[in-house]
PDB file of C-alpha atoms in Angstrom:
ATOM      1  CA  MET Q 111      25.429 -36.899  17.754  1.00 43.00           C
ATOM      2  CA  LYS Q 112      27.199 -35.059  14.625  1.00 49.00           C
ATOM      3  CA  ASN Q 113      24.348 -32.400  13.560  1.00 49.00           C
ATOM      4  CA  LYS Q 114      23.390 -31.645  17.508  1.00 51.00           C
ATOM      5  CA  GLY Q 115      25.052 -27.766  17.370  1.00 51.00           C
ATOM      6  CA  ARG Q 116      23.839 -26.962  14.006  1.00 59.00           C
ATOM      7  CA  ILE Q 117      21.498 -24.730  13.462  1.00 64.00           C
ATOM      8  CA  ASN Q 118      18.585 -25.256  11.509  1.00 73.00           C
ATOM      9  CA  HIS Q 119      17.768 -23.919   8.674  1.00 77.00           C
ATOM     10  CA  SER Q 120      14.353 -23.360   9.683  1.00 79.00           C
ATOM     11  CA  VAL Q 121      15.804 -21.085  11.730  1.00 83.00           C
ATOM     12  CA  GLN Q 122      18.304 -19.535   9.389  1.00 84.00           C
ATOM     13  CA  GLU Q 123      16.068 -18.592   7.050  1.00 85.00           C
ATOM     14  CA  GLY Q 124      14.069 -16.913   9.144  1.00 86.00           C
ATOM     15  CA  ILE Q 125      17.243 -14.799  10.385  1.00 89.00           C
ATOM     16  CA  PHE Q 126      17.255 -14.262   6.455  1.00 88.00           C
ATOM     17  CA  PHE Q 127      13.816 -12.845   5.903  1.00 87.00           C
ATOM     18  CA  LEU Q 128      13.740 -11.401   9.111  1.00 90.00           C
ATOM     19  CA  LEU Q 129      16.553  -8.945   8.612  1.00 91.00           C
ATOM     20  CA  VAL Q 130      14.590  -8.467   4.524  1.00 88.00           C
ATOM     21  CA  GLY Q 131      12.008  -7.171   5.940  1.00 89.00           C
ATOM     22  CA  ALA Q 132      13.675  -5.036   8.817  1.00 92.00           C
ATOM     23  CA  ALA Q 133      15.935  -3.775   5.200  1.00 91.00           C
ATOM     24  CA  LEU Q 134      12.659  -2.854   3.438  1.00 88.00           C
ATOM     25  CA  LEU Q 135      10.595  -1.482   6.554  1.00 91.00           C
ATOM     26  CA  GLY Q 136      13.516   0.428   7.033  1.00 91.00           C
ATOM     27  CA  TYR Q 137      13.453   1.335   3.769  1.00 87.00           C
ATOM     28  CA  ALA Q 138       9.841   2.680   3.147  1.00 85.00           C
ATOM     29  CA  VAL Q 139       9.811   4.346   6.787  1.00 88.00           C
ATOM     30  CA  THR Q 140      13.261   6.000   5.324  1.00 89.00           C
ATOM     31  CA  SER Q 141      11.425   7.335   1.922  1.00 84.00           C
ATOM     32  CA  TYR Q 142       8.596   8.498   3.101  1.00 84.00           C
ATOM     33  CA  GLY Q 143       9.977  10.685   5.216  1.00 83.00           C
ATOM     34  CA  LYS Q 144      11.578  11.575   2.751  1.00 83.00           C
ATOM     35  CA  ALA Q 145       8.540  11.927   0.222  1.00 76.00           C
ATOM     36  CA  PHE Q 146       6.409  15.328  -0.473  1.00 72.00           C
ATOM     37  CA  ASN Q 147       2.992  13.362   0.411  1.00 67.00           C
ATOM     38  CA  LYS Q 148       2.781  13.069   4.453  1.00 70.00           C
ATOM     39  CA  ASP Q 149      -0.446  10.579   4.147  1.00 73.00           C
ATOM     40  CA  TRP Q 150       0.285   7.734   4.295  1.00 72.00           C
ATOM     41  CA  ASN Q 151      -2.467   5.903   3.071  1.00 69.00           C
ATOM     42  CA  GLN Q 152      -1.875   7.328   0.054  1.00 69.00           C
ATOM     43  CA  SER Q 153       1.514   6.769  -0.184  1.00 72.00           C
ATOM     44  CA  PRO Q 154       3.061   5.295  -2.369  1.00 75.00           C
ATOM     45  CA  TYR Q 155       5.262   3.559   0.869  1.00 79.00           C
ATOM     46  CA  LEU Q 156       1.889   2.356   2.852  1.00 79.00           C
ATOM     47  CA  PHE Q 157       2.868  -1.500   0.196  1.00 79.00           C
ATOM     48  CA  PRO Q 158       6.246  -2.219   0.937  1.00 83.00           C
ATOM     49  CA  LEU Q 159       5.853  -1.360   4.764  1.00 85.00           C
ATOM     50  CA  MET Q 160       2.970  -3.601   4.800  1.00 85.00           C
ATOM     51  CA  VAL Q 161       5.337  -5.852   2.764  1.00 86.00           C
ATOM     52  CA  ALA Q 162       7.490  -5.731   5.437  1.00 88.00           C
ATOM     53  CA  ALA Q 163       5.302  -6.426   8.233  1.00 90.00           C
ATOM     54  CA  ALA Q 164       4.216  -9.499   6.529  1.00 89.00           C
ATOM     55  CA  PHE Q 165       7.748 -10.726   6.190  1.00 87.00           C
ATOM     56  CA  MET Q 166       8.523  -9.890   9.661  1.00 91.00           C
ATOM     57  CA  PHE Q 167       6.397 -12.262  11.380  1.00 92.00           C
ATOM     58  CA  LEU Q 168       6.044 -15.063   8.681  1.00 89.00           C
ATOM     59  CA  ALA Q 169      10.213 -15.100   9.303  1.00 89.00           C
ATOM     60  CA  VAL Q 170       9.150 -15.132  12.918  1.00 92.00           C
ATOM     61  CA  CYS Q 171       6.624 -17.628  12.586  1.00 89.00           C
ATOM     62  CA  LEU Q 172       9.853 -20.037  10.607  1.00 87.00           C
ATOM     63  CA  ILE Q 173      12.148 -18.817  13.667  1.00 89.00           C
ATOM     64  CA  ARG Q 174       9.414 -20.925  16.296  1.00 89.00           C
ATOM     65  CA  GLU Q 175       9.453 -24.257  14.563  1.00 87.00           C
ATOM     66  CA  GLY Q 176      12.576 -24.644  13.078  1.00 84.00           C
ATOM     67  CA  ALA Q 177      13.322 -23.967  16.816  1.00 84.00           C
ATOM     68  CA  ALA Q 178      10.899 -26.430  18.083  1.00 83.00           C
ATOM     69  CA  GLU Q 179      11.861 -28.775  15.226  1.00 80.00           C
ATOM     70  CA  TRP Q 180      15.980 -27.781  16.418  1.00 75.00           C
ATOM     71  CA  LYS Q 181      15.162 -28.442  20.393  1.00 76.00           C
ATOM     72  CA  LYS Q 182      13.158 -31.947  19.314  1.00 76.00           C
ATOM     73  CA  THR Q 183      16.550 -33.539  17.730  1.00 71.00           C
ATOM     74  CA  ALA Q 184      18.907 -32.467  20.098  1.00 66.00           C
ATOM     75  CA  GLU Q 185      16.340 -33.933  22.612  1.00 65.00           C
ATOM     76  CA  GLY Q 186      17.141 -37.379  20.020  1.00 62.00           C
ATOM     77  CA  GLU Q 187      13.608 -37.456  18.935  1.00 51.00           C
ATOM     78  CA  GLY Q 188      14.585 -38.612  15.814  1.00 50.00           C
ATOM     79  CA  LYS Q 189      17.355 -36.973  12.905  1.00 54.00           C
ATOM     80  CA  ALA Q 190      15.125 -34.208  11.551  1.00 50.00           C
ATOM     81  CA  LEU Q 191      18.064 -32.460  10.414  1.00 51.00           C
ATOM     82  CA  ASP Q 192      19.463 -35.223   8.386  1.00 56.00           C
ATOM     83  CA  ARG Q 193      16.344 -35.723   6.576  1.00 58.00           C
ATOM     84  CA  ALA Q 194      17.049 -31.897   6.360  1.00 56.00           C
ATOM     85  CA  ASP Q 195      20.339 -31.879   5.000  1.00 57.00           C
ATOM     86  CA  ALA Q 196      19.523 -34.488   2.278  1.00 55.00           C
ATOM     87  CA  HIS Q 197      16.291 -32.853   0.805  1.00 58.00           C
ATOM     88  CA  GLU Q 198      18.211 -29.276   0.816  1.00 59.00           C
ATOM     89  CA  ALA Q 199      20.412 -30.295  -1.689  1.00 56.00           C
ATOM     90  CA  ARG Q 200      16.842 -30.990  -3.712  1.00 60.00           C
ATOM     91  CA  ASN Q 201      15.670 -27.873  -2.967  1.00 69.00           C
ATOM     92  CA  TRP Q 202      18.402 -25.754  -4.496  1.00 72.00           C
ATOM     93  CA  ARG Q 203      17.235 -27.233  -7.921  1.00 78.00           C
ATOM     94  CA  GLY Q 204      13.952 -26.547  -7.121  1.00 78.00           C
ATOM     95  CA  VAL Q 205      14.956 -22.300  -6.497  1.00 77.00           C
ATOM     96  CA  GLY Q 206      16.881 -22.542  -9.433  1.00 83.00           C
ATOM     97  CA  VAL Q 207      14.111 -22.449 -11.667  1.00 87.00           C
ATOM     98  CA  VAL Q 208      12.011 -20.766  -9.610  1.00 86.00           C
ATOM     99  CA  LEU Q 209      14.274 -17.771  -9.878  1.00 87.00           C
ATOM    100  CA  ILE Q 210      14.470 -18.198 -13.746  1.00 92.00           C
ATOM    101  CA  LEU Q 211      11.397 -18.314 -13.861  1.00 90.00           C
ATOM    102  CA  CYS Q 212      11.074 -14.587 -12.387  1.00 88.00           C
ATOM    103  CA  ALA Q 213      13.604 -13.385 -13.888  1.00 90.00           C
ATOM    104  CA  LEU Q 214      12.231 -14.547 -17.288  1.00 92.00           C
ATOM    105  CA  TYR Q 215       8.917 -12.726 -16.637  1.00 88.00           C
ATOM    106  CA  TYR Q 216      10.375  -9.576 -15.775  1.00 88.00           C
ATOM    107  CA  GLY Q 217      12.915  -9.971 -18.544  1.00 87.00           C
ATOM    108  CA  ALA Q 218       9.781 -10.267 -20.673  1.00 86.00           C
ATOM    109  CA  LEU Q 219       7.611  -7.232 -18.240  1.00 81.00           C
ATOM    110  CA  SER Q 220      11.092  -4.947 -18.867  1.00 80.00           C
ATOM    111  CA  PHE Q 221      12.062  -5.944 -22.270  1.00 85.00           C
ATOM    112  CA  VAL Q 222       9.011  -6.795 -24.563  1.00 81.00           C
ATOM    113  CA  LYS Q 223       6.185  -3.974 -25.770  1.00 80.00           C
ATOM    114  CA  LEU Q 224       2.866  -5.582 -27.130  1.00 74.00           C
ATOM    115  CA  PRO Q 225       0.250  -3.454 -28.686  1.00 72.00           C
ATOM    116  CA  TYR Q 226      -2.612  -2.642 -26.370  1.00 64.00           C
ATOM    117  CA  VAL Q 227      -5.587  -4.244 -27.167  1.00 67.00           C
ATOM    118  CA  THR Q 228      -9.336  -3.403 -25.820  1.00 64.00           C
ATOM    119  CA  VAL Q 229     -11.429  -5.922 -25.992  1.00 66.00           C
ATOM    120  CA  GLY Q 230     -15.816  -4.795 -24.885  1.00 66.00           C
ATOM    121  CA  ILE Q 231     -17.212  -7.804 -23.730  1.00 64.00           C
ATOM    122  CA  PHE Q 232     -20.756  -6.529 -22.487  1.00 61.00           C
ATOM    123  CA  ALA Q 233     -20.403  -3.676 -20.739  1.00 60.00           C
ATOM    124  CA  PHE Q 234     -16.917  -4.349 -19.269  1.00 63.00           C
ATOM    125  CA  PHE Q 235     -13.986  -3.413 -21.560  1.00 64.00           C
ATOM    126  CA  PHE Q 236     -10.496  -5.587 -20.974  1.00 64.00           C
ATOM    127  CA  THR Q 237      -7.371  -3.700 -22.330  1.00 68.00           C
ATOM    128  CA  PHE Q 238      -4.244  -6.669 -23.053  1.00 69.00           C
ATOM    129  CA  SER Q 239      -0.894  -5.900 -22.830  1.00 79.00           C
ATOM    130  CA  THR Q 240       2.281  -7.134 -22.177  1.00 83.00           C
ATOM    131  CA  PHE Q 241       1.277  -7.311 -19.028  1.00 84.00           C
ATOM    132  CA  GLU Q 242      -1.989  -9.127 -19.525  1.00 87.00           C
ATOM    133  CA  VAL Q 243       0.389 -12.535 -21.620  1.00 87.00           C
ATOM    134  CA  ALA Q 244       3.655 -12.215 -19.221  1.00 90.00           C
ATOM    135  CA  THR Q 245       1.784 -12.417 -16.439  1.00 91.00           C
ATOM    136  CA  TRP Q 246      -0.735 -15.497 -17.842  1.00 92.00           C
ATOM    137  CA  ILE Q 247       2.342 -17.808 -19.969  1.00 93.00           C
ATOM    138  CA  PHE Q 248       4.164 -16.862 -16.228  1.00 93.00           C
ATOM    139  CA  LEU Q 249       1.476 -18.676 -14.637  1.00 94.00           C
ATOM    140  CA  ILE Q 250       1.260 -21.653 -16.295  1.00 95.00           C
ATOM    141  CA  ALA Q 251       4.777 -21.691 -16.090  1.00 94.00           C
ATOM    142  CA  MET Q 252       4.801 -22.738 -12.145  1.00 93.00           C
ATOM    143  CA  MET Q 253       1.602 -24.617 -12.185  1.00 93.00           C
ATOM    144  CA  VAL Q 254       2.963 -26.749 -14.793  1.00 93.00           C
ATOM    145  CA  TYR Q 255       6.490 -26.977 -12.743  1.00 92.00           C
ATOM    146  CA  MET Q 256       4.687 -27.206  -9.054  1.00 89.00           C
ATOM    147  CA  GLY Q 257       2.646 -30.044 -10.705  1.00 91.00           C
ATOM    148  CA  VAL Q 258       0.181 -29.259 -12.127  1.00 91.00           C
ATOM    149  CA  ARG Q 259      -1.596 -31.524 -14.800  1.00 91.00           C
ATOM    150  CA  LYS Q 260      -5.106 -30.948 -15.380  1.00 93.00           C
ATOM    151  CA  PRO Q 261      -5.293 -28.499 -18.792  1.00 92.00           C
ATOM    152  CA  MET Q 262      -8.427 -27.050 -17.837  1.00 93.00           C
ATOM    153  CA  ILE Q 263      -7.098 -25.712 -14.646  1.00 93.00           C
ATOM    154  CA  LEU Q 264      -4.202 -24.406 -16.305  1.00 93.00           C
ATOM    155  CA  ALA Q 265      -5.547 -22.796 -19.200  1.00 90.00           C
ATOM    156  CA  LEU Q 266      -8.666 -20.857 -16.161  1.00 93.00           C
ATOM    157  CA  VAL Q 267      -7.091 -20.512 -13.436  1.00 94.00           C
ATOM    158  CA  PRO Q 268      -4.256 -18.087 -14.298  1.00 94.00           C
ATOM    159  CA  LEU Q 269      -6.685 -16.077 -16.845  1.00 91.00           C
ATOM    160  CA  GLY Q 270      -8.560 -15.644 -13.867  1.00 91.00           C
ATOM    161  CA  PHE Q 271      -5.869 -13.905 -11.928  1.00 91.00           C
ATOM    162  CA  THR Q 272      -4.436 -12.280 -14.350  1.00 89.00           C
ATOM    163  CA  LEU Q 273      -7.709 -10.489 -15.305  1.00 85.00           C
ATOM    164  CA  PHE Q 274      -8.779 -10.036 -11.968  1.00 87.00           C
ATOM    165  CA  LEU Q 275      -4.990  -8.172 -11.690  1.00 85.00           C
ATOM    166  CA  SER Q 276      -5.492  -6.724 -14.734  1.00 82.00           C
ATOM    167  CA  ILE Q 277      -9.222  -5.417 -13.360  1.00 79.00           C
ATOM    168  CA  ALA Q 278      -8.636  -4.778 -10.226  1.00 79.00           C
ATOM    169  CA  PHE Q 279      -5.271  -2.423 -10.523  1.00 78.00           C
ATOM    170  CA  ARG Q 280      -6.368  -1.283 -14.604  1.00 75.00           C
ATOM    171  CA  THR Q 281      -9.856  -0.117 -13.685  1.00 74.00           C
ATOM    172  CA  MET Q 282     -10.529  -0.499 -10.081  1.00 74.00           C
ATOM    173  CA  LEU Q 283      -7.176   1.308  -8.225  1.00 73.00           C
ATOM    174  CA  ASN Q 284      -6.341   3.136 -12.423  1.00 73.00           C
ATOM    175  CA  VAL Q 285      -2.940   2.064 -11.457  1.00 71.00           C
ATOM    176  CA  LEU Q 286      -0.642   1.796 -15.304  1.00 69.00           C
ATOM    177  CA  LEU Q 287       0.852  -1.665 -15.199  1.00 68.00           C
ATOM    178  CA  PRO Q 288       3.777  -3.048 -17.736  1.00 64.00           C
TER     179      PRO Q 288
END
């Protein structure tokens, strides 16, 4: 079998994400050590630490899954690696589209400045700004790219998620959003 000695793509990706998680973990710990605030629950470096732990856990799961598939293929139980190679060529286009959408979203948050608009509904006041508009458009674009075609879902899910994020960060956590 021609792919017998090659490392499975899931294992390669898992190793990459494990290294990214380790780098983020190192950043969080070293930045926390240099910070003035020495309490983890109030430190801004707690979130990168949690993301790093999640990255590393998911990377280990990906490595285990890839190793199991690699073992099955090495034992001759199919041509999973041949299918994975053919599937990988199609996936790079999707990765490129998602990265472009993310770059456009980041650019909109960084460079587009919309005036703040506050809307009062009953006793709640919602403030709409660049973050809400850009997030709503970004989520719609991602959902369309992922294959969602129902107009009601395309309108309400991004709107609900954007409102949830806005209320959670602005009102409950008192965090400024772009």
